[in-house]
CSV table of C-alpha atoms in Angstrom, one decimal:
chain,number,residue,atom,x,y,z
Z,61,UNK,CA,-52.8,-15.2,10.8
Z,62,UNK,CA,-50.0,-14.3,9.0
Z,63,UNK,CA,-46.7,-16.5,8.2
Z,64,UNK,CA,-43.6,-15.4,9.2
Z,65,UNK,CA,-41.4,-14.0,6.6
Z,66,UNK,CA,-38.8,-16.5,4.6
Z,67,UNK,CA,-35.1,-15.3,5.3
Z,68,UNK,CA,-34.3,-16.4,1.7
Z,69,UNK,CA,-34.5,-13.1,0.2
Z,70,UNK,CA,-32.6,-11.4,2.6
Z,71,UNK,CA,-29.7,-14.4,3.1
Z,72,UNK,CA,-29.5,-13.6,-0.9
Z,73,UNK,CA,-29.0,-9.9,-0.1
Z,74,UNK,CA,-26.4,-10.5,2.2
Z,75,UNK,CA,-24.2,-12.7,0.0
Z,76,UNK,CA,-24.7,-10.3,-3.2
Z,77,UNK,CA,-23.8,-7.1,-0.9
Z,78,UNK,CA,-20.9,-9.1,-0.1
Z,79,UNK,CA,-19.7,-10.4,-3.8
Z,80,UNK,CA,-20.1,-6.6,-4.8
Z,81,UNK,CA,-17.9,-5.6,-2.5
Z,82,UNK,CA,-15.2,-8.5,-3.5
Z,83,UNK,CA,-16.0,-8.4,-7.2
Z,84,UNK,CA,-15.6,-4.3,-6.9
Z,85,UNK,CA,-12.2,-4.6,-5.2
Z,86,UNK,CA,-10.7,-6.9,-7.6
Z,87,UNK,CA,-12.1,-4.6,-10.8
Z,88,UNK,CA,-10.6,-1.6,-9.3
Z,89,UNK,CA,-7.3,-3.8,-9.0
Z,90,UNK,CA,-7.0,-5.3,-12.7
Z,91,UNK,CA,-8.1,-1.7,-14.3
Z,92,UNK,CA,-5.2,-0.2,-12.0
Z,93,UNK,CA,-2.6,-2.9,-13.0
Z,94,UNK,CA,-3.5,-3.6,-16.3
Z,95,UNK,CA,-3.3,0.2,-17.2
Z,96,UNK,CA,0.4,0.7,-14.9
Z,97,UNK,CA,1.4,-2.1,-16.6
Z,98,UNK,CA,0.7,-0.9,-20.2
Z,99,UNK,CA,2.6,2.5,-19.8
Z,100,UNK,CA,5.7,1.1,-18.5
Z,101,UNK,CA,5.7,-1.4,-21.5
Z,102,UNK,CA,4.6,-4.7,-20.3
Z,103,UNK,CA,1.9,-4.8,-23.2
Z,104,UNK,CA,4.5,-5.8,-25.4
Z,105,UNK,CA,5.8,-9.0,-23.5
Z,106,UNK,CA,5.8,-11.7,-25.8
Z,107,UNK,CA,3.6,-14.9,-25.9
Z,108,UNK,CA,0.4,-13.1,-24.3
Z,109,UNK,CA,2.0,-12.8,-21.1
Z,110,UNK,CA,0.4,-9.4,-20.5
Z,111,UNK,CA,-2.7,-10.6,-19.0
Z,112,UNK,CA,-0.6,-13.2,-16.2
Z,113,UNK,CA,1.6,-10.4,-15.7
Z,114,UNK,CA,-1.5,-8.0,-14.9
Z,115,UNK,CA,-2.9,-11.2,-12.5
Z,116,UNK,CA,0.5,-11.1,-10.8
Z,117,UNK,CA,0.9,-7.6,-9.6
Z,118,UNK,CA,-2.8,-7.7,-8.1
Z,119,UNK,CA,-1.6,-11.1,-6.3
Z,120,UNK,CA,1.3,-9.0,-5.2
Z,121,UNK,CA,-0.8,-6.1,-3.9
Z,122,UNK,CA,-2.7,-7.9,-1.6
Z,123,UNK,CA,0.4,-9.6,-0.4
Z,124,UNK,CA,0.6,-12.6,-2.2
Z,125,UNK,CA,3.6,-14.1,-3.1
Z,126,UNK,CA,5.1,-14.5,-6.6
Z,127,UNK,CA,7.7,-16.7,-7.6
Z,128,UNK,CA,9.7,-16.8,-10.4
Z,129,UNK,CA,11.8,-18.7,-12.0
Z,130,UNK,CA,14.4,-19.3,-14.9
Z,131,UNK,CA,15.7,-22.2,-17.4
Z,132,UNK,CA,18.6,-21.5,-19.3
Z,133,UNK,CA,19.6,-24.7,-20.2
Z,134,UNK,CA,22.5,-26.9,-18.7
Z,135,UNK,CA,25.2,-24.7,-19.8
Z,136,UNK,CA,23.7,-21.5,-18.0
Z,137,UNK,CA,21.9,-20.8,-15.0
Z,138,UNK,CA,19.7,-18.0,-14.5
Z,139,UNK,CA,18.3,-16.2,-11.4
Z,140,UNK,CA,15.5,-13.9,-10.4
Z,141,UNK,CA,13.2,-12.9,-7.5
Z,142,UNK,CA,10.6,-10.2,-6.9
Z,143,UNK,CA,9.5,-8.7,-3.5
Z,144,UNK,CA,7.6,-5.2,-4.1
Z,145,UNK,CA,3.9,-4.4,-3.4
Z,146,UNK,CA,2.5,-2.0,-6.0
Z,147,UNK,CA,0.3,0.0,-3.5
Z,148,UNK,CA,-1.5,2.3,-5.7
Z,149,UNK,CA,-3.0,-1.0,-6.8
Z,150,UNK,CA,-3.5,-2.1,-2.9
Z,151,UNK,CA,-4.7,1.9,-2.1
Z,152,UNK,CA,-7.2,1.5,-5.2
Z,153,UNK,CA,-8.7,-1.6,-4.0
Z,154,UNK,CA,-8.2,-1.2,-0.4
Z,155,UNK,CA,-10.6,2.4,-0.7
Z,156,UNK,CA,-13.3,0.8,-3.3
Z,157,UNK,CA,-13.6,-2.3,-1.1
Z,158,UNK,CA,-14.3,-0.1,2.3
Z,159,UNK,CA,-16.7,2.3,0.5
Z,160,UNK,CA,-19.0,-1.1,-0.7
Z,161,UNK,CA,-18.6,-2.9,2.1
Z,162,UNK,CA,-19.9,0.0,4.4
Z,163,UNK,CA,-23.2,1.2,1.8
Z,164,UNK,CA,-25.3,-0.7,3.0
Z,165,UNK,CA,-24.9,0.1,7.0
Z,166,UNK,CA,-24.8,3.9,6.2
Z,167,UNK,CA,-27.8,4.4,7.7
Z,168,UNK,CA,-27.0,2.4,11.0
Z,169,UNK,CA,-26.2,3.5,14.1
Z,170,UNK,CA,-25.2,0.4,16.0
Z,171,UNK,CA,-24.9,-3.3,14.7
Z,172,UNK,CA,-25.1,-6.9,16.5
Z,173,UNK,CA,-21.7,-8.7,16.9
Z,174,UNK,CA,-23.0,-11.6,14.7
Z,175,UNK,CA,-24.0,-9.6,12.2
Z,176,UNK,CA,-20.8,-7.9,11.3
Z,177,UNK,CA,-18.7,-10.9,11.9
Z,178,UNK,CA,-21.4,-12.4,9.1
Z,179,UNK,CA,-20.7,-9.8,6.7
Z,180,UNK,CA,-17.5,-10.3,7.1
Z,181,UNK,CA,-17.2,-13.7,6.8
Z,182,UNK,CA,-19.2,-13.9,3.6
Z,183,UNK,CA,-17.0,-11.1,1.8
Z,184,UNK,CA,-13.9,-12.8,3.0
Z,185,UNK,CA,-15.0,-16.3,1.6
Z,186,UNK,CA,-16.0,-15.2,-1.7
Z,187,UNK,CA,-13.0,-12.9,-1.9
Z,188,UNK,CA,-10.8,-15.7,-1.4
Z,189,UNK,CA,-13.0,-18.6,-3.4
Z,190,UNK,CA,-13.9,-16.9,-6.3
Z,191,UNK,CA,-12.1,-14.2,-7.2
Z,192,UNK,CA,-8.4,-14.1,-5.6
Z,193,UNK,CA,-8.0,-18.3,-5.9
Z,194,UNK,CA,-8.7,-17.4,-10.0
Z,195,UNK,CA,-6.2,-15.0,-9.6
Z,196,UNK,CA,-3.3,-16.9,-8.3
Z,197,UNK,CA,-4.2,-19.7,-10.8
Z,198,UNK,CA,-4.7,-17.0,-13.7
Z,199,UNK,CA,-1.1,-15.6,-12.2
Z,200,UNK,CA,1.7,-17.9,-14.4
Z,201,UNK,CA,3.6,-17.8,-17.1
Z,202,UNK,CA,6.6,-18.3,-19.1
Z,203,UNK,CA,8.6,-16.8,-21.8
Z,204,UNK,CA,11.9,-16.4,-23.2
Z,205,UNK,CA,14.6,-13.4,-22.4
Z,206,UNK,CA,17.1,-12.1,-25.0
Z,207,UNK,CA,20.5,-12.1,-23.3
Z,208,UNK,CA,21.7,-9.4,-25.9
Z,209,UNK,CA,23.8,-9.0,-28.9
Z,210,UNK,CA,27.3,-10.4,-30.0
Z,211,UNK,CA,28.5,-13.6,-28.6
Z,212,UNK,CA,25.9,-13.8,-25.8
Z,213,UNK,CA,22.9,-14.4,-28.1
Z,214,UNK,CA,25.1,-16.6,-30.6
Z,215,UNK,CA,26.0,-18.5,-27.9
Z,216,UNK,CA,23.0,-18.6,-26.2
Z,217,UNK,CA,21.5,-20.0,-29.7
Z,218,UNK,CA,24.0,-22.4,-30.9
Z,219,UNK,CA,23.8,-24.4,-27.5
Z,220,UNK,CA,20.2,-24.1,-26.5
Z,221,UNK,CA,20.4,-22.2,-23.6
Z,222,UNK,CA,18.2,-19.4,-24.4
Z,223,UNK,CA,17.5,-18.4,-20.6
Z,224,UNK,CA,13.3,-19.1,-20.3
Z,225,UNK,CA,11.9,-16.8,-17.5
Z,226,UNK,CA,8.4,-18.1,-15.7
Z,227,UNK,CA,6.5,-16.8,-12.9
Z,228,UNK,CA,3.7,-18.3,-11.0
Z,229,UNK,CA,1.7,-17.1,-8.0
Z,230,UNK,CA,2.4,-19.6,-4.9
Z,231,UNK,CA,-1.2,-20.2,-3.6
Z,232,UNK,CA,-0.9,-21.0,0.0
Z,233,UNK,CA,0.5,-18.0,1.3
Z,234,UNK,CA,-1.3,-15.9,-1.3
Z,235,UNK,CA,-4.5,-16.9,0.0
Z,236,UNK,CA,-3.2,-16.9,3.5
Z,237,UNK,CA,-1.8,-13.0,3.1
Z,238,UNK,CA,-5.0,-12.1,0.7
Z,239,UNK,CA,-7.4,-13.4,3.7
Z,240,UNK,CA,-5.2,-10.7,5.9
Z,241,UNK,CA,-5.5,-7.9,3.4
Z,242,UNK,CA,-9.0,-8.3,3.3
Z,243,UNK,CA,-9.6,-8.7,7.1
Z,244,UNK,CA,-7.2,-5.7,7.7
Z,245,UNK,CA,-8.9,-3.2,5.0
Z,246,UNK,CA,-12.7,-4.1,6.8
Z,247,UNK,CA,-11.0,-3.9,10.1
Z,248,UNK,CA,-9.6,-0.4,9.2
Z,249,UNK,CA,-12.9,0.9,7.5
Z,250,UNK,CA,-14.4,0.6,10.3
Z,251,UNK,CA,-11.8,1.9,12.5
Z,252,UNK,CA,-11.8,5.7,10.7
Z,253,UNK,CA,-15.4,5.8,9.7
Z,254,UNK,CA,-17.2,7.7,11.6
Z,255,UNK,CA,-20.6,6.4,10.0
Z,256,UNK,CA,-20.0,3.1,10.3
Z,257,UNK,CA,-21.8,1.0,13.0
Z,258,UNK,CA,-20.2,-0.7,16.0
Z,259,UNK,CA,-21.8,-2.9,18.1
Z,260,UNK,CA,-23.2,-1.5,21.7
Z,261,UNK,CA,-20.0,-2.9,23.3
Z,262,UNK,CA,-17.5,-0.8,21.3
Z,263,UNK,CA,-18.8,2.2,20.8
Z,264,UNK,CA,-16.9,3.3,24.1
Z,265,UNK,CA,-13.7,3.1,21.8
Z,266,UNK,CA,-14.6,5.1,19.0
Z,267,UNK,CA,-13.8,8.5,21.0
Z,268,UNK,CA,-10.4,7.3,21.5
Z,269,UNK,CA,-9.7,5.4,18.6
Z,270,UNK,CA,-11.2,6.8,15.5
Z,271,UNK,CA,-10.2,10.7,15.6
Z,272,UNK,CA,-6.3,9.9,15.3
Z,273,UNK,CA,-6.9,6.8,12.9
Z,274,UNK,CA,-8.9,9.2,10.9
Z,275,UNK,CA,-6.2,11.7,11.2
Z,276,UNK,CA,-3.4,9.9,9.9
Z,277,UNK,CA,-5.4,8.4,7.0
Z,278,UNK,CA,-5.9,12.2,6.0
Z,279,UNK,CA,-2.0,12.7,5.8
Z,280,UNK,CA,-1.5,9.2,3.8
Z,281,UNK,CA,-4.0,10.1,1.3
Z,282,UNK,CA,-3.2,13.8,1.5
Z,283,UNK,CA,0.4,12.6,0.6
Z,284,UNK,CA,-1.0,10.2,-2.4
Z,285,UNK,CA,-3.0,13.6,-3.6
Z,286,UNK,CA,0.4,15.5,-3.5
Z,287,UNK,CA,2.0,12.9,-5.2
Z,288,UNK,CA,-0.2,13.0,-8.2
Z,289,UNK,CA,-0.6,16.5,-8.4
Z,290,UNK,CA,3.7,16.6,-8.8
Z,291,UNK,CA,3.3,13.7,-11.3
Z,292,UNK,CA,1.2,15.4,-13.9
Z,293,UNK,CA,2.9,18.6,-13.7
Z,294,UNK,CA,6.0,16.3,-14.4
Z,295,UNK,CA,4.5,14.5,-17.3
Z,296,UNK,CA,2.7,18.4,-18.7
Z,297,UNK,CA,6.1,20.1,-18.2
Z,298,UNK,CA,8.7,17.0,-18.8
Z,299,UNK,CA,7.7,14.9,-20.9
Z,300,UNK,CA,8.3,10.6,-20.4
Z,301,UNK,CA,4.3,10.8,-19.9
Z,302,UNK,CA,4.9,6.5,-20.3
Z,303,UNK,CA,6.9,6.2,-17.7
Z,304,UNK,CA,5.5,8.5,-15.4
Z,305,UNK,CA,2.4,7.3,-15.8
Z,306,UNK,CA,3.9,3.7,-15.0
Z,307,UNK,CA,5.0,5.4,-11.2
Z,308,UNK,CA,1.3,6.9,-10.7
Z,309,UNK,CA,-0.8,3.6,-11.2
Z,310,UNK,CA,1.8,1.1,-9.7
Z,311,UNK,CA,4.2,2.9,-7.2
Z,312,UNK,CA,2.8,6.4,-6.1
Z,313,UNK,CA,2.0,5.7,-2.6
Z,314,UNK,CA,5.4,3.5,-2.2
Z,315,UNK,CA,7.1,7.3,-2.7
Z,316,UNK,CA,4.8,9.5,-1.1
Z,317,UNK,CA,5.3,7.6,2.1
Z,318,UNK,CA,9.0,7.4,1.6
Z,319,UNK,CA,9.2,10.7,1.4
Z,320,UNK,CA,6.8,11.2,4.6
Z,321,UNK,CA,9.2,8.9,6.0
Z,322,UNK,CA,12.0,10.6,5.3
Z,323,UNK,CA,10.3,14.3,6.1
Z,324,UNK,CA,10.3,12.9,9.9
Z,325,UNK,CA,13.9,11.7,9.9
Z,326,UNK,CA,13.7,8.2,8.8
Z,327,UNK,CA,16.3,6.2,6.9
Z,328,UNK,CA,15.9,3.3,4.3
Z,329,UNK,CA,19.1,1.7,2.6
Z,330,UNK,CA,19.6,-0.3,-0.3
Z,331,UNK,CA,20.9,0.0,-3.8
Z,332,UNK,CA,20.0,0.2,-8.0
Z,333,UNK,CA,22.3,-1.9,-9.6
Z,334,UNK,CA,20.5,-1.1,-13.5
Z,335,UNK,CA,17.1,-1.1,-14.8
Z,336,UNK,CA,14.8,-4.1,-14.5
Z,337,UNK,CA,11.8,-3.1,-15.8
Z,338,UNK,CA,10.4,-1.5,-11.9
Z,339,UNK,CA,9.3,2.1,-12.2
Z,340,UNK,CA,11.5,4.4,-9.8
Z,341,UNK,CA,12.3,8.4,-10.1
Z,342,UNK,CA,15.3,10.0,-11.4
Z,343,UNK,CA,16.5,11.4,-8.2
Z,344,UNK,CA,16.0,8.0,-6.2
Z,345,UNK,CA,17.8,6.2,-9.1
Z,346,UNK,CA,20.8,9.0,-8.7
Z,347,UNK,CA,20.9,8.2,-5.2
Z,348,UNK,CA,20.9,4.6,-4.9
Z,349,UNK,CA,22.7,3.9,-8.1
Z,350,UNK,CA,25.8,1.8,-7.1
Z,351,UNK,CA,27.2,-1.6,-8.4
Z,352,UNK,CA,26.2,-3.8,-5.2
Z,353,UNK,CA,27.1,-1.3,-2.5
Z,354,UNK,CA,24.2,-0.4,-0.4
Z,355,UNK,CA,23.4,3.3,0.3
Z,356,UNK,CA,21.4,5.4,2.8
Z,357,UNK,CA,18.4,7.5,1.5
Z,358,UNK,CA,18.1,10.1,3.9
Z,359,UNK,CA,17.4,13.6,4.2
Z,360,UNK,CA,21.2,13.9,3.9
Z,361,UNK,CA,21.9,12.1,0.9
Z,362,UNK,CA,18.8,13.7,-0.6
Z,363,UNK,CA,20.1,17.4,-0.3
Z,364,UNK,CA,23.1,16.4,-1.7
Z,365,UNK,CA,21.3,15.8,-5.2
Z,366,UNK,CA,18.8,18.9,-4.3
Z,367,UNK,CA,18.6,21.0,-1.8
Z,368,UNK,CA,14.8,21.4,-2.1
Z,369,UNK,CA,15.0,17.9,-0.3
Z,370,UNK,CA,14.3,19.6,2.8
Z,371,UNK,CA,11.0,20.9,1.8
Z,372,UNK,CA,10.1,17.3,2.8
Z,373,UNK,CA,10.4,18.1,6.6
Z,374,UNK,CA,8.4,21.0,6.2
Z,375,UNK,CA,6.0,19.2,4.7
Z,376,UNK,CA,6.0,16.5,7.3
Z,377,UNK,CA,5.6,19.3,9.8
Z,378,UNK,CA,2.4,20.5,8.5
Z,379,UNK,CA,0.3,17.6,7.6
Z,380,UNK,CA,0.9,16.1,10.9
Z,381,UNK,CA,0.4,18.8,12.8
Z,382,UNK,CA,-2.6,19.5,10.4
Z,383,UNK,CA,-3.3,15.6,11.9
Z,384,UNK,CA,-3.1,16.6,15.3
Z,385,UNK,CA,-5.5,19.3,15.2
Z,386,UNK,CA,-7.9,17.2,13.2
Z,387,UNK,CA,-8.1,14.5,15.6
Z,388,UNK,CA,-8.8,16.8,18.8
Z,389,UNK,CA,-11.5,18.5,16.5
Z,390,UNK,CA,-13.2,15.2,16.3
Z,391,UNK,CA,-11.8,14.3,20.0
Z,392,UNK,CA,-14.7,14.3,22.7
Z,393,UNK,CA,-14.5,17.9,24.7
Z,394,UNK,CA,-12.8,16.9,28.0
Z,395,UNK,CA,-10.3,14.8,26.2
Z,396,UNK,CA,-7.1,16.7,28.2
Z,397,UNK,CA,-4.0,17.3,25.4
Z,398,UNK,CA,-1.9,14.7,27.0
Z,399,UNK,CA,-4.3,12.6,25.7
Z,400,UNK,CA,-4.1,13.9,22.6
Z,401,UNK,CA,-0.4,13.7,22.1
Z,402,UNK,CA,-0.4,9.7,23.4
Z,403,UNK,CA,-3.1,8.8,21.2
Z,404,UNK,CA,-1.6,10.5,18.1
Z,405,UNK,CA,2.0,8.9,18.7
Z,406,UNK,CA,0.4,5.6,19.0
Z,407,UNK,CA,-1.6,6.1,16.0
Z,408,UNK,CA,1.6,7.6,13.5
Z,409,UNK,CA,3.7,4.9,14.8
Z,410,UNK,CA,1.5,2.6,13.8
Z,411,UNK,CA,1.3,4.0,10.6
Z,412,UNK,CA,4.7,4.4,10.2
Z,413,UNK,CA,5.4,0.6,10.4
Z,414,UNK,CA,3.0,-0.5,8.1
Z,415,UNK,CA,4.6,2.4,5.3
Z,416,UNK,CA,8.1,0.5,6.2
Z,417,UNK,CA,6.5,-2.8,5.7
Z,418,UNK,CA,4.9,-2.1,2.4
Z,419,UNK,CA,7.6,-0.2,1.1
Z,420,UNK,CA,10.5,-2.8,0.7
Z,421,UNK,CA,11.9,-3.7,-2.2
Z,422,UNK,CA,13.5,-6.6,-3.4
Z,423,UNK,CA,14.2,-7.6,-7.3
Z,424,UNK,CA,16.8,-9.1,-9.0
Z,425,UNK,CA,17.3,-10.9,-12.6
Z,426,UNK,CA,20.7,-12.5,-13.5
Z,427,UNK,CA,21.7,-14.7,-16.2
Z,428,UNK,CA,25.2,-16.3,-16.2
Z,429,UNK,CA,26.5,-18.6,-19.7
Z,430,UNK,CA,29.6,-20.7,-19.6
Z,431,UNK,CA,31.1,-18.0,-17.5
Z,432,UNK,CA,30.2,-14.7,-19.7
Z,433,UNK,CA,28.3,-12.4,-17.3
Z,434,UNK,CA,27.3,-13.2,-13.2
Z,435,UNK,CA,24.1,-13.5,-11.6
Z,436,UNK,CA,23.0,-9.9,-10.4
Z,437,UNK,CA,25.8,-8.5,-13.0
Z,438,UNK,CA,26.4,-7.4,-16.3
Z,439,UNK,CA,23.4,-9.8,-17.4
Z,440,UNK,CA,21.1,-8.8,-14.6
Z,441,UNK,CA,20.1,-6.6,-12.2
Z,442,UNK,CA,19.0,-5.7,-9.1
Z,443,UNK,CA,16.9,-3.5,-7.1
Z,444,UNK,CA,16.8,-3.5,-3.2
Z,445,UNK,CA,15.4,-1.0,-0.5
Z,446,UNK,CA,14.7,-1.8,2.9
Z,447,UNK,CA,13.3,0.6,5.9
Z,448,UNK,CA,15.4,1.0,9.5
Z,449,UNK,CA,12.6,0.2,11.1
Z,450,UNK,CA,13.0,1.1,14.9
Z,451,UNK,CA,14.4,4.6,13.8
Z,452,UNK,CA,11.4,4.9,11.8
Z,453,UNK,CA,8.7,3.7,14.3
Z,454,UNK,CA,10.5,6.0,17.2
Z,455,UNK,CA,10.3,9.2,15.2
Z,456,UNK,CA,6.9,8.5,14.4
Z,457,UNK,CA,6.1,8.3,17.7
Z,458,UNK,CA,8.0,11.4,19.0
Z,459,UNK,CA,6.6,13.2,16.0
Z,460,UNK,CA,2.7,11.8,17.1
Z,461,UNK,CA,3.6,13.2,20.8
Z,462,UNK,CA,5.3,16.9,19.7
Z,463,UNK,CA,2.0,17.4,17.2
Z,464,UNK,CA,-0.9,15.7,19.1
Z,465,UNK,CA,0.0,18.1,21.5
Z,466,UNK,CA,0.0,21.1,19.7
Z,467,UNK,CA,-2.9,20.7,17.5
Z,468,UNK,CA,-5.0,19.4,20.5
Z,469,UNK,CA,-3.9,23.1,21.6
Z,470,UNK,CA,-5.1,24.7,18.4
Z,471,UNK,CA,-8.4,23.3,18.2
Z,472,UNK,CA,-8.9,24.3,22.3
Z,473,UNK,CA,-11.4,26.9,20.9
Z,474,UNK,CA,-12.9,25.3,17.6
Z,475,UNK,CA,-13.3,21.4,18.5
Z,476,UNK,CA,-16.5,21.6,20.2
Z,477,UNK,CA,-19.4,21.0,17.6
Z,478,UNK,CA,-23.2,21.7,19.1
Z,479,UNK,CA,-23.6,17.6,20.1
Z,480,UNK,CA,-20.4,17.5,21.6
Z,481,UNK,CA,-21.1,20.7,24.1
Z,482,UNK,CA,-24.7,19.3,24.7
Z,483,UNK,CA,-23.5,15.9,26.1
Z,484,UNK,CA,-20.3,17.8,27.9
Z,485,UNK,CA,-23.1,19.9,29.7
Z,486,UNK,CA,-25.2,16.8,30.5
Z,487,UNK,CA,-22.0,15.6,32.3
C-alpha cells in the first residue's frame, strides 16, 4: 500500500516561488535606484549616504513615506520635505514582480480560491518581513549641507550652526502603503493577463474586465517606450547624457503620463522655485519656473514655449483609440459598441486617477540663519505639482466613451479569432 505523499516539498515550493518573486521585485528596484541615483549625482553625497539614499527612493516607490529632517543649531532653523514617487522605479518593480509571480501558473487554466489567496499571502508576508522592513530600517541618514559662500558659511561656522540634514523612512505607513503596492501590482497582473488563472467563479468577468484593462496598460507602457526612445535621441543628439539619464531611471513614466494627461486636456498646477537636486525637463522647468507663484501646465501654457505641444493631443488621439480597438479585438463577439465605449471610459478613468495620484510633487529644502535667507527662499527651494483631479478623471472618461466606441467600430470585421466564432456559433 502506498503512503500518501508528504506536503513538505511542495509547502517549500510555494514559499520559494513566493520569495523569488519578492526578492526579484526589490533587485529590480535597488539596480533601478541605485543607477538613477548615480547619474544625477547622488554618488557623491558625503559620509556614505549613497546607499540610504538608494534605500529611500525604493521606500518611496512603493509608497512609503520618508521623512526628513534638519538641525541647524539654535541660531538657525532649517526645513525640508519630500513627496514624489519615482515610478520608473515602481514601473520596474511593479512588471518584474507580475511576470514571477504569474510563472509558475502559466500553464493553468483555472485555480482554487485558496490557493491564490495562499500565494498571495505568502509573497505579501515575506515582501513585507524580509525585504521591505530591511529597507525602511536600511532607509536613514544624516549629513551636513553647505549653506554657501561669504558670510553664510562664516557664519554658519563661527556659531555652530552648520544646518545637518537627515532622513529616515517612517515604518508604519511604509509597510502599511508597501502591503498596498504589493496587493495592488498581483491584483492588476491578474486583471490584464490573459494567461493567468481565475478561479471558476470569476472567469465570467474576464470578458468584460480584462480587454480594456489590457488596453490601457498598452497605452501606459506604449507611452513609457515613447518616452525612452525621445530620451536617448536627446542624450545622442544633446548632450547632458547625466542628467538625462537621471529622468529615464527615476522619473520617465511621471512625464510620459503627464503628457498623456495633458494630450486629453488635463491640467496640473504648481511651481519650480530653483533646483533641488529632482530631475525635471527644460521645458517643464521654463514653464513652472516662478518664485512661489503657482502656474497651470496645460496644453496652453505648453504652446506658448513650443508649439509642437500639440503634437501631444494627437498623440493622445491615437494610442487611445489604438486602445479602443484593441480591447473589442480581445472583446467577446456579441459584445455591442455601447459596451465597448462604457467599459473603456471606466477603464481610462481609472487609469487616469491613479497617473494624478502618482504624479504629485511636493519638495522643499530651506535654511534660515539669524535672519539671512527664509525657509523655501534664497537658501532653499521648492518644487510642487499637483493634478486637477476631477477635470482629469472626466476627460478620461469622455475620452474612454468617444474611442471605445470607435475602435469597437474598427475592429467590427477583424475581432473575431477562430475560438471566439466557434463558441458565438454554439450560442
Amino acid at each position: 500500500m502506498s503512503q500518501p505523499r508528504s506536503p513538505v516539498p511542495s509547502a517549500l515550493r510555494a514559499w520559494g516561488e513566493a520569495l523569488a518573486t519578492a526578492v526579484a521585485g526589490t533587485a529590480v528596484m535597488l539596480v533601478v535606484a541605485a543607477l538613477g541615483l548615480w547619474a544625477a549625482g547622488a554618488g557623491d553625497l558625503p559620509g556614505g549616504a549613497f546607499p540610504p539614499v538608494v534605500a529611500a527612493v525604493v521606500v518611496m516607490a512603493v509608497g512609503g513615506s520618508v521623512e526628513l529632517s534638519g538641525d541647524a543649531g539654535f541660531l538657525a532653523r532649517t526645513d525640508a520635505a519630500i513627496d514624489v514617487i519615482p515610478l520608473s522605479v515602481t514601473l520596474a518593480g511593479s512588471l518584474v514582480t507580475a511576470v514571477v509571480f504569474l510563472l509558475p501558473l502559466r500553464a493553468r487554466a483555472v485555480t482554487d480560491v485558496g490557493e491564490l489567496l495562499g500565494r498571495v499571502a505568502r509573497t505579501a508576508v515575506l515582501w513585507l518581513l524580509l525585504l521591505l522592513l530591511l529597507l525602511a530600517l536600511a532607509a536613514r541618514h544624516t549629513f551636513s549641507i553647505p549653506v554657501g559662500n561669504g558670510i553664510e558659511q562664516d557664519l554658519g561656522e563661527a556659531l555652530g550652526a552648520t544646518p545637518q540634514v537627515g532622513f529616515r523612512a517612517d515604518v508604519p505607513p511604509t509597510l502599511g502603503f508597501g502591503l498596498l503596492w504589493v496587493l495592488a501590482v498581483l491584483a492588476l497582473a491578474f486583471l490584464v493577463s490573459r494567461k493567468a488563472p481565475l478561479p471558476s467563479r470569476l472567469l465570467h468577468f474576464q470578458n468584460s474586465v480584462r480587454p480594456p484593462a489590457f488596453a490601457m496598460l498598452l497605452v501606459l507602457l506604449g507611452y513609457v517606450v515613447i518616452g525612452l526612445i525621445a530620451g536617448l535621441v536627446t542624450l545622442i543628439t544633446r548632450g547632458h547624457p547625466a542628467e538625462t539619464v537621471a529622468v529615464l531611471l527615476l522619473g520617465l513614466p511621471n512625464l510620459v503620463w503627464i503628457a498623456l494627461g495633458l494630450g486629453m486636456g488635463g491640467t496640473w498646477e504648481g511651481h519650480v522655485d530653483q533646483a533641488i537636486g529632482l530631475p525635471m525637463p527644460h521645458m517643464l522647468d521654463q514653464v513652472l519656473r516662478s518664485k512661489g507663484v503657482d502656474r497651470n501646465l496645460d496644453m496652453s501654457s505648453l504652446t506658448q514655449y513650443d508649439g509642437r505641444a500639440w503634437l501631444l493631443v494627437a498623440v493622445a488621439a491615437v494610442a487611445l483609440l489604438g486602445a479602443g480597438f484593441v480591447a473589442a479585438v480581445r472583446s467577446p463577439v456579441r459584445t455591442p459598441a455601447w459596451r465597448h465605449a462604457v467599459d473603456m471610459a471606466v477603464a481610462s478613468a481609472v487609469a487616469l486617477l491613479l497617473v494624478g495620484l502618482t504624479t504629485r510633487i511636493s519638495a522643499r529644502y530651506g535654511l534660515s540663519l539669524i535672519g539671512i535667507g527664509d525657509l523655501g527662499g534664497g537658501l532653499g527651494g521648492e518644487v510642487s505639482l499637483e493634478p486637477h483631479l476631477f477635470l482629469l478623471v472626466v476627460l478620461a472618461a469622455l475620452w474612454g466613451l468617444v474611442t471605445g466606441f470607435l475602435g469597437s467600430l474598427l475592429a467590427r470585421h477583424v475581432r473575431h479569432r477562430p475560438g471566439d466564432v466557434k463558441d458565438a456559433t454554439a450560442d
